[in-house]
XYZ file of C-alpha atoms in Angstrom:
619
model
C -25.744 46.619 -9.285
C -29.011 47.918 -7.909
C -32.582 46.660 -8.071
C -36.075 47.207 -6.779
C -38.953 44.884 -5.917
C -42.443 46.275 -5.364
C -45.139 44.167 -3.684
C -48.633 45.565 -4.054
C -51.827 44.176 -2.554
C -54.768 45.507 -4.644
C -57.155 44.764 -1.769
C -55.366 47.327 0.368
C -53.801 44.994 2.955
C -50.179 45.266 4.112
C -47.726 42.618 2.872
C -47.027 39.933 5.510
C -43.477 39.863 6.860
C -43.019 36.221 5.848
C -43.991 37.057 2.279
C -41.508 39.900 2.148
C -38.668 37.675 3.314
C -39.211 35.306 0.409
C -38.201 38.120 -1.960
C -34.908 38.852 -0.231
C -33.004 36.005 -1.876
C -31.690 38.105 -4.761
C -29.933 40.832 -2.731
C -28.779 38.295 -0.152
C -27.241 35.997 -2.795
C -25.417 38.937 -4.418
C -24.173 40.443 -1.165
C -26.153 43.638 -1.705
C -27.274 45.987 1.018
C -31.065 46.220 1.032
C -33.921 47.786 2.936
C -37.711 47.675 2.864
C -39.896 50.762 2.539
C -43.601 50.366 3.328
C -46.435 52.790 2.687
C -49.937 51.428 3.292
C -50.425 48.319 1.126
C -47.176 48.827 -0.801
C -43.855 47.263 0.219
C -40.717 48.157 -1.724
C -37.327 46.508 -1.450
C -34.379 48.618 -2.585
C -31.161 46.704 -3.069
C -27.702 47.762 -4.137
C -24.398 49.223 -3.099
C -24.752 52.423 -5.122
C -25.279 55.812 -3.426
C -28.239 56.660 -5.669
C -30.267 53.530 -4.887
C -32.718 55.621 -2.829
C -33.698 57.540 -5.969
C -35.682 54.483 -7.078
C -38.350 55.181 -4.446
C -40.472 58.214 -3.590
C -43.805 58.852 -1.925
C -46.281 61.660 -1.401
C -48.634 60.860 1.448
C -50.112 57.452 0.645
C -49.077 57.608 -3.014
C -45.935 55.740 -3.990
C -43.658 55.522 -7.023
C -40.857 53.042 -7.575
C -38.619 52.752 -10.604
C -35.629 53.998 -12.568
C -36.367 57.224 -14.451
C -34.255 59.632 -16.522
C -36.404 62.170 -18.349
C -35.605 63.910 -21.620
C -38.601 66.274 -21.483
C -38.702 67.233 -17.831
C -39.922 70.765 -18.627
C -43.082 69.364 -20.195
C -43.810 67.267 -17.105
C -43.319 70.319 -14.905
C -45.898 72.137 -17.055
C -48.395 69.272 -16.642
C -47.747 69.200 -12.884
C -48.438 72.927 -12.739
C -46.258 73.720 -9.743
C -42.579 74.231 -8.992
C -40.656 70.960 -9.310
C -37.082 72.248 -9.421
C -35.906 70.222 -6.428
C -37.795 67.031 -7.319
C -36.152 63.933 -8.753
C -37.402 62.705 -12.113
C -39.238 59.841 -10.398
C -40.890 62.222 -7.927
C -42.072 64.397 -10.817
C -43.504 61.338 -12.573
C -45.387 60.477 -9.372
C -46.986 63.941 -9.188
C -48.003 63.964 -12.847
C -49.532 60.466 -12.706
C -51.384 61.127 -9.437
C -52.723 64.377 -10.928
C -53.633 63.104 -14.410
C -53.533 59.285 -14.345
C -52.084 57.718 -17.498
C -53.050 60.663 -19.748
C -49.539 62.030 -20.328
C -47.505 58.816 -20.025
C -47.335 58.330 -23.846
C -45.578 61.708 -24.022
C -42.886 60.865 -21.454
C -39.461 60.836 -23.121
C -36.317 59.261 -21.743
C -35.238 55.975 -20.199
C -37.712 54.755 -17.609
C -39.473 51.851 -15.962
C -41.784 52.763 -13.088
C -44.922 51.901 -11.150
C -47.101 54.518 -9.433
C -49.696 53.446 -6.845
C -52.500 55.870 -6.111
C -53.910 55.021 -2.692
C -57.040 57.132 -3.126
C -58.219 55.257 -6.223
C -56.468 51.965 -5.369
C -55.072 51.930 -8.873
C -51.613 51.702 -10.392
C -49.966 52.970 -13.564
C -46.698 51.506 -14.771
C -44.721 52.043 -17.954
C -41.582 51.079 -19.801
C -39.836 53.475 -22.190
C -40.205 53.158 -25.958
C -37.116 50.939 -26.350
C -37.078 49.092 -23.019
C -33.770 50.657 -22.054
C -34.986 50.266 -18.477
C -36.790 47.031 -17.626
C -39.960 46.258 -15.724
C -41.038 42.708 -14.871
C -44.187 41.606 -13.099
C -45.960 38.525 -11.780
C -49.036 37.600 -9.760
C -48.244 35.453 -6.730
C -50.499 34.573 -3.818
C -52.750 37.566 -4.419
C -49.887 40.068 -4.665
C -48.949 42.044 -7.743
C -45.171 41.945 -7.837
C -43.014 44.313 -9.912
C -39.234 44.313 -10.233
C -36.385 45.772 -12.232
C -34.934 42.277 -12.721
C -36.753 39.146 -13.791
C -34.768 36.886 -11.472
C -36.092 38.842 -8.474
C -39.540 37.342 -9.172
C -38.410 33.915 -10.395
C -39.629 30.875 -8.580
C -37.605 27.641 -8.220
C -35.405 28.303 -11.273
C -38.167 27.368 -13.719
C -37.486 28.592 -17.249
C -39.704 29.696 -20.109
C -38.940 27.162 -22.856
C -40.374 29.265 -25.674
C -38.146 32.201 -24.810
C -35.019 30.030 -24.782
C -36.026 28.441 -28.092
C -36.520 31.862 -29.672
C -33.067 32.963 -28.548
C -31.331 29.856 -29.875
C -33.225 29.994 -33.190
C -32.443 33.720 -33.724
C -36.122 34.601 -33.746
C -37.810 37.901 -33.215
C -38.577 37.297 -29.505
C -42.062 37.401 -28.051
C -41.932 40.823 -26.347
C -43.798 39.845 -23.187
C -41.783 36.707 -22.372
C -38.894 36.610 -19.928
C -36.600 33.633 -19.474
C -38.330 32.836 -16.163
C -41.573 30.857 -16.180
C -44.412 32.864 -14.651
C -42.542 36.194 -14.913
C -43.748 38.625 -17.582
C -41.727 41.506 -18.939
C -43.460 44.716 -19.871
C -42.790 45.230 -23.597
C -41.137 48.370 -24.899
C -43.486 51.319 -25.309
C -46.176 49.753 -23.129
C -48.169 50.825 -20.077
C -49.593 48.547 -17.419
C -52.793 49.617 -15.669
C -54.185 48.176 -12.441
C -57.705 49.037 -11.314
C -59.328 47.268 -8.362
C -57.072 44.264 -8.914
C -57.720 44.024 -12.671
C -54.552 44.260 -14.751
C -54.418 45.376 -18.391
C -51.615 46.475 -20.722
C -51.704 49.043 -23.511
C -49.061 49.831 -26.106
C -48.569 53.589 -26.325
C -45.765 53.745 -28.931
C -44.715 51.526 -31.812
C -42.159 51.959 -34.573
C -44.583 50.221 -36.947
C -47.006 53.136 -36.833
C -44.557 55.505 -38.535
C -44.172 55.624 -42.314
C -41.684 57.517 -44.529
C -42.570 61.125 -45.317
C -41.974 62.092 -48.989
C -41.124 65.626 -47.850
C -37.654 64.626 -46.674
C -36.681 63.156 -50.063
C -37.353 66.597 -51.610
C -35.286 68.473 -49.035
C -32.049 66.569 -48.427
C -30.206 69.478 -46.816
C -33.072 70.070 -44.395
C -33.102 66.368 -43.539
C -29.368 66.389 -42.762
C -29.702 69.553 -40.659
C -32.628 68.081 -38.716
C -30.693 64.883 -38.105
C -27.776 66.913 -36.801
C -29.957 69.011 -34.487
C -31.608 65.921 -33.001
C -28.304 64.115 -32.412
C -26.852 67.219 -30.787
C -29.869 67.583 -28.500
C -29.828 63.906 -27.558
C -26.134 63.912 -26.659
C -26.576 67.118 -24.649
C -29.380 65.566 -22.616
C -27.393 62.407 -21.912
C -24.092 64.029 -20.935
C -25.479 65.362 -17.673
C -23.839 68.101 -15.619
C -21.474 66.164 -13.359
C -18.500 65.528 -15.640
C -18.786 61.784 -15.042
C -19.682 60.676 -18.587
C -17.521 58.388 -20.731
C -18.250 56.792 -24.097
C -17.469 53.708 -26.095
C -15.422 54.511 -29.203
C -15.206 51.717 -31.761
C -14.059 53.775 -34.737
C -17.351 53.184 -36.525
C -19.650 55.981 -37.658
C -22.104 55.690 -34.776
C -19.919 55.774 -31.679
C -17.526 58.248 -33.361
C -20.464 60.592 -34.051
C -21.521 60.497 -30.396
C -18.009 61.201 -29.099
C -17.380 63.968 -31.636
C -20.736 65.627 -30.940
C -20.113 65.647 -27.193
C -16.759 67.370 -27.608
C -18.153 69.736 -30.250
C -20.785 70.831 -27.729
C -18.064 71.450 -25.144
C -15.980 73.442 -27.620
C -18.958 75.691 -28.373
C -19.726 76.221 -24.685
C -23.129 74.537 -25.006
C -22.346 72.169 -22.095
C -20.268 72.573 -18.949
C -18.691 69.134 -19.260
C -17.835 66.993 -22.257
C -16.673 63.410 -22.048
C -14.112 62.572 -19.386
C -12.817 59.735 -21.529
C -13.486 57.011 -24.069
C -12.768 53.278 -24.238
C -11.984 51.284 -27.382
C -11.870 47.517 -27.847
C -9.380 45.781 -30.113
C -10.400 42.142 -30.351
C -7.359 41.107 -32.321
C -4.402 43.402 -32.854
C -3.453 44.079 -36.486
C -6.553 42.258 -37.789
C -9.675 43.461 -39.608
C -11.264 44.201 -36.229
C -8.479 46.607 -35.243
C -10.232 49.957 -35.794
C -7.648 52.228 -34.184
C -6.939 53.991 -37.461
C -10.418 55.519 -37.159
C -10.784 55.861 -33.385
C -7.391 57.588 -33.284
C -8.660 60.136 -35.826
C -11.476 61.066 -33.424
C -9.132 61.190 -30.439
C -6.677 63.387 -32.348
C -9.406 65.751 -33.588
C -10.940 66.336 -30.153
C -8.109 65.603 -27.723
C -10.292 63.302 -25.649
C -8.791 60.667 -23.378
C -8.855 57.182 -24.890
C -8.189 53.891 -23.125
C -7.643 50.874 -25.377
C -8.351 47.298 -24.321
C -6.363 44.996 -26.607
C -7.021 41.272 -27.047
C -8.943 40.720 -23.827
C -9.549 37.032 -23.040
C -12.736 35.449 -24.369
C -15.096 33.224 -22.372
C -13.033 33.072 -19.182
C -10.569 35.319 -17.388
C -8.757 34.634 -14.128
C -8.852 38.333 -13.250
C -12.624 38.590 -12.984
C -15.410 36.375 -11.698
C -17.928 35.051 -14.177
C -20.999 37.269 -14.636
C -24.427 36.147 -13.538
C -26.645 38.348 -15.674
C -30.376 38.716 -15.185
C -31.263 37.147 -18.543
C -29.112 35.134 -20.959
C -27.016 37.142 -23.387
C -25.518 35.910 -26.612
C -22.367 37.981 -26.021
C -21.427 36.751 -22.551
C -18.167 35.368 -23.920
C -16.878 38.958 -24.123
C -17.384 39.727 -20.432
C -13.626 40.091 -19.648
C -13.281 43.165 -21.848
C -16.512 44.635 -20.438
C -15.199 44.151 -16.908
C -12.005 45.966 -17.879
C -14.060 48.854 -19.274
C -16.023 49.158 -16.027
C -12.809 49.092 -14.007
C -11.242 51.872 -16.103
C -14.306 54.126 -16.004
C -15.073 53.707 -12.305
C -11.424 54.187 -11.317
C -11.541 57.552 -13.114
C -14.729 58.590 -11.306
C -17.022 57.869 -14.254
C -20.617 56.722 -13.761
C -22.268 57.280 -17.165
C -21.393 55.522 -20.436
C -22.645 56.678 -23.851
C -22.881 54.154 -26.691
C -23.565 54.172 -30.427
C -26.282 51.515 -30.183
C -29.187 52.150 -32.540
C -27.389 53.935 -35.353
C -27.221 50.829 -37.543
C -30.885 49.999 -37.079
C -32.086 53.557 -37.653
C -29.983 54.923 -40.463
C -28.388 52.107 -42.483
C -31.548 51.156 -44.346
C -32.105 48.055 -46.454
C -32.656 47.618 -50.180
C -36.120 46.067 -49.870
C -37.431 49.382 -51.160
C -36.930 47.938 -54.655
C -39.771 45.500 -53.924
C -41.932 48.460 -52.890
C -41.076 50.331 -56.094
C -42.217 47.336 -58.139
C -45.471 47.207 -56.182
C -45.996 50.903 -56.996
C -45.529 50.167 -60.703
C -42.027 51.662 -60.886
C -40.580 48.516 -62.428
C -38.186 50.155 -64.883
C -36.999 52.660 -62.289
C -36.189 49.743 -59.990
C -34.356 47.852 -62.763
C -32.303 50.890 -63.761
C -31.359 51.754 -60.191
C -30.420 48.156 -59.354
C -28.264 48.023 -62.485
C -26.579 51.292 -61.498
C -25.875 50.099 -57.962
C -24.609 46.731 -59.180
C -22.153 48.487 -61.511
C -20.943 50.894 -58.818
C -20.558 48.118 -56.255
C -19.150 45.613 -58.755
C -21.660 42.984 -57.735
C -24.042 40.831 -59.744
C -27.204 42.619 -60.866
C -29.046 39.305 -60.759
C -27.996 38.580 -57.191
C -28.962 42.084 -56.049
C -32.361 41.815 -57.757
C -32.903 38.292 -56.443
C -32.244 39.293 -52.818
C -34.179 42.568 -52.791
C -36.838 42.399 -55.514
C -37.748 38.701 -55.725
C -37.256 36.999 -52.357
C -39.405 39.565 -50.473
C -42.407 38.491 -52.596
C -42.010 34.730 -52.125
C -44.095 32.932 -49.491
C -41.997 31.830 -46.529
C -42.608 28.143 -47.275
C -41.086 28.624 -50.728
C -38.352 30.993 -49.630
C -37.004 28.605 -46.983
C -36.329 26.014 -49.698
C -34.442 28.232 -52.129
C -30.830 29.345 -52.134
C -29.840 32.696 -50.696
C -32.603 33.132 -48.138
C -30.909 33.739 -44.807
C -33.819 32.634 -42.634
C -32.956 29.134 -41.461
C -33.226 27.735 -37.933
C -29.883 26.316 -36.697
C -29.809 22.555 -37.355
C -29.372 21.673 -33.681
C -32.756 23.130 -32.638
C -35.132 20.221 -32.053
C -37.595 19.751 -34.908
C -40.541 19.340 -32.535
C -39.671 22.612 -30.804
C -39.354 24.374 -34.151
C -42.842 23.218 -35.104
C -44.409 23.875 -31.710
C -43.406 27.536 -31.585
C -43.412 28.231 -35.330
C -39.736 29.155 -35.222
C -39.056 28.670 -38.924
C -41.503 31.439 -39.813
C -40.215 33.701 -37.046
C -36.441 33.728 -37.537
C -35.113 37.231 -37.920
C -34.406 36.597 -41.597
C -37.907 35.254 -42.289
C -39.540 38.077 -40.340
C -37.516 40.658 -42.302
C -39.012 39.425 -45.565
C -42.556 39.101 -44.251
C -43.709 42.712 -44.429
C -46.971 43.603 -46.183
C -46.831 44.182 -49.926
C -45.918 47.790 -50.593
C -44.294 48.269 -47.176
C -41.433 45.786 -47.244
C -38.855 48.466 -46.474
C -40.814 50.061 -43.598
C -41.461 46.677 -42.038
C -37.833 45.559 -42.182
C -36.513 48.800 -40.648
C -39.113 48.691 -37.839
C -38.251 45.034 -37.172
C -34.561 45.877 -36.781
C -35.491 48.652 -34.375
C -37.822 46.399 -32.375
C -34.911 44.033 -31.745
C -32.879 46.702 -29.973
C -34.556 46.138 -26.596
C -33.214 42.596 -26.432
C -29.705 43.898 -27.155
C -29.968 46.108 -24.092
C -30.434 43.408 -21.448
C -28.492 44.193 -18.300
C -25.034 42.816 -18.946
C -21.753 43.324 -17.192
C -21.553 47.027 -18.064
C -25.190 47.756 -17.205
C -24.668 46.333 -13.711
C -21.992 48.922 -12.956
C -22.580 51.998 -15.112
C -25.537 54.123 -16.179
C -25.555 53.215 -19.889
C -27.223 55.734 -22.222
C -27.883 55.496 -25.952
C -28.156 58.842 -27.788
C -29.467 57.259 -30.991
C -32.512 56.062 -29.028
C -33.787 59.585 -28.394
C -37.422 59.178 -29.420
C -37.708 62.343 -31.558
C -34.575 61.209 -33.431
C -36.011 57.717 -33.925
C -39.323 59.095 -35.189
C -37.468 61.370 -37.622
C -35.354 58.453 -38.910
C -38.403 56.233 -39.425
C -39.965 58.942 -41.617
C -36.954 59.157 -43.933
C -37.252 57.851 -47.462
C -34.771 55.003 -48.103
C -32.885 57.114 -50.645
C -31.538 59.211 -47.745
C -30.035 56.176 -46.027
C -29.168 53.519 -48.603
C -26.701 54.834 -51.187
C -23.827 52.985 -52.884
C -20.690 53.339 -50.756
C -22.583 55.872 -48.634
C -24.702 53.849 -46.238
C -26.112 56.170 -43.559
C -25.881 59.047 -46.021
C -27.992 61.364 -43.886
C -25.743 60.751 -40.860
C -22.617 61.377 -42.934
C -24.056 64.705 -44.078
C -25.270 65.616 -40.594
C -21.791 65.082 -39.161
C -19.920 67.345 -41.617
C -17.403 69.558 -39.742
C -17.991 67.529 -36.549
C -16.792 64.032 -37.430
C -13.274 63.643 -38.896
C -13.513 62.936 -42.625
C -11.414 59.786 -42.241
C -14.339 58.307 -40.321
C -17.188 60.145 -42.036
C -16.233 58.898 -45.502
C -15.038 55.423 -44.584
C -16.505 52.402 -46.366
C -17.121 49.066 -44.692
C -16.272 47.782 -41.242
C -14.666 44.662 -39.797
C -16.785 41.830 -38.390
C -16.223 39.628 -35.317
C -16.392 36.442 -37.426
C -12.685 35.743 -36.951
C -12.968 36.291 -33.205
C -15.819 33.774 -32.900
C -13.906 31.195 -34.936
C -10.716 31.659 -32.938
C -12.559 31.403 -29.611
C -14.136 28.058 -30.537
C -10.656 26.728 -31.249
C -8.577 28.225 -28.454
C -11.187 27.651 -25.720
C -12.250 24.204 -26.840
C -11.457 22.414 -23.566
C -13.445 24.996 -21.594
C -16.457 24.862 -23.929
C -16.696 21.097 -24.451
C -18.664 20.500 -21.204
C -21.379 22.815 -22.576
C -22.097 20.440 -25.479
C -21.478 17.193 -23.589
C -24.660 17.298 -21.503
C -26.526 20.523 -22.325
C -29.381 21.758 -20.162
C -30.961 23.112 -23.356
C -31.330 19.502 -24.473
C -32.945 18.529 -21.147
C -35.423 21.362 -21.685
C -36.253 20.129 -25.187
C -34.735 23.107 -27.027
C -31.733 21.541 -28.765
C -30.684 18.140 -30.054
C -27.519 17.392 -28.061
C -26.051 15.119 -30.742
C -26.460 17.678 -33.527
C -25.092 20.490 -31.354
C -22.023 18.405 -30.536
C -21.543 17.490 -34.200
C -21.703 21.145 -35.250
C -19.290 22.112 -32.485
C -16.833 19.365 -33.478
C -17.008 20.046 -37.211
C -16.847 23.851 -37.152
C -13.957 24.904 -39.397
C -11.065 26.886 -37.967
C -11.687 29.773 -40.345
C -14.943 31.747 -40.616
C -17.234 31.081 -43.529
C -19.771 33.440 -45.126
C -20.313 36.224 -42.607
C -19.175 33.836 -39.879
C -22.774 32.703 -39.459
C -21.908 29.181 -38.288
C -19.422 30.300 -35.649
C -21.720 33.093 -34.497
C -24.698 30.723 -34.175
C -22.705 28.128 -32.242
C -21.208 30.781 -29.971
C -24.599 32.342 -29.172
C -26.098 28.922 -28.339
C -23.125 28.112 -26.110
C -23.517 31.476 -24.397
C -27.141 30.679 -23.524
C -26.135 27.200 -22.353
C -23.306 28.685 -20.271
C -25.811 31.021 -18.600
C -27.981 28.061 -17.616
C -25.078 25.958 -16.402
C -23.536 28.800 -14.390
C -26.848 29.302 -12.606
C -26.979 25.595 -11.788
C -23.328 25.501 -10.660
C -22.322 22.971 -13.334
C -19.963 25.149 -15.377
C -17.149 25.939 -15.597
C -15.483 23.224 -13.559
C -12.398 24.043 -11.592
C -13.294 27.694 -11.130
C -12.825 28.726 -7.524
C -13.998 32.321 -7.758
C -17.532 33.023 -6.670
C -19.870 33.607 -9.605
C -21.454 37.042 -9.241
């Protein structure tokens, strides 16, 4: 784990020593080495036990930059800087470009980054977060100081929580992008800059997925679309592999992670990179069940001869081998921390420092059949009816159900839709009614928001919404505390290409992600490239609620979420007690209960109330 805290006095005064000490609680409580760096009115705390922690700070005279930066288009920044930058770190190059040009070129920065640059001459600051908030930047105003940090908890005061944020998490809402879980601590939204001038702070969004619309050109040139997709994936993987031979990857057996692993080794085979992947890690949540994907991951391993470590049936919720994680913000998947800890142990023991994932492939390239509603709006009613009938016949599903879900429900007002069958946009019953009304949660659940796009752009809206939710999936968890996690599908040129695709290139019967399947010909083993369907974790959630009942019961007996006014403790307990042993439709009940308990567990771990009887120190 590593972190930075930047204290900036816009009036130009140095930060008092007593004020600096009040921000040392985070590294001290985690046992991290830390040191202060001061330049003029800027004080920066760097904390962590990693050898590269110093790369989060650089200065040039009185100008200072702090942050975590990995650039995809470094050559462009060198051109804007106008001088040799071969020996500079990515952060140092960002500092020179911003000092030279202000915020002018920030919207064109590509990569994973969160930084703040202070220009002493103009007494102004420019900060930015990458387009998908892979790297985080939090800020607050406290006693006249502008405070920035890579972790929200570094700026938190007296363990006060933001109720709206917690309510949004529990209700499965599209979260308010600027809220953190800590009261008084703001997170910089994805694709946003923060500007400070003479003490005045403003924010400006420089990139949004909602500004991109499908380009009809790609529908007329399918082969070109597949080739472009391939080129962009190849380039993204190449950029993220690095040159040190310390990169590993997750390998689930699904299309996305398998494409990343196969592309990396394909690049190595062709001599396009000096190092491929040093290894891969696969999870098997339940051996010989629907979630056992080794048939497919083994096909990738066999094709490319890459090392593969398999973690089978890791404990869920609690493991004697590893201390409980204390993540920066609550995560709905904290119950899986034992397998994540095992992954980190395997990779670090082998000298690995970078981990590639397949995150983003589903959101970008799966598509959704709301395009039928758009066809109807365009007057293509009979084309929509014929195509829905064809897809229903191929998929052996009801035409009426398909039309109802994708051509009728998207047109209904939310107030009507929430009262009819089939609309998957309900708030869990244990969320307090007053809280639901206060924050408008019913209208903002992910299901409701998916349907709420403007007439004629239902498909575009739904795809952009799925993409916007990625940032919240990428909160620092167990793996992100230990490894440099990189996501090749979140290469911005690839994302912009995918958002311009017509739905016909993504959503095809038995060929979801068609363009990816075509792009990966001769790279991805056909057993994976042509597979249909994928297992879900529904059974795992259901089993965990049964086998770990005694551990989880304290979470529903006296929940902090109830004290904060988010949930009704009685209804949460009733749902927990009555949950069936087997998963129901899509496992939605078990998944909703588990995610609420994960948020509650995060709160109770921070307060020292849960789990009882655990002697290991919570990290």
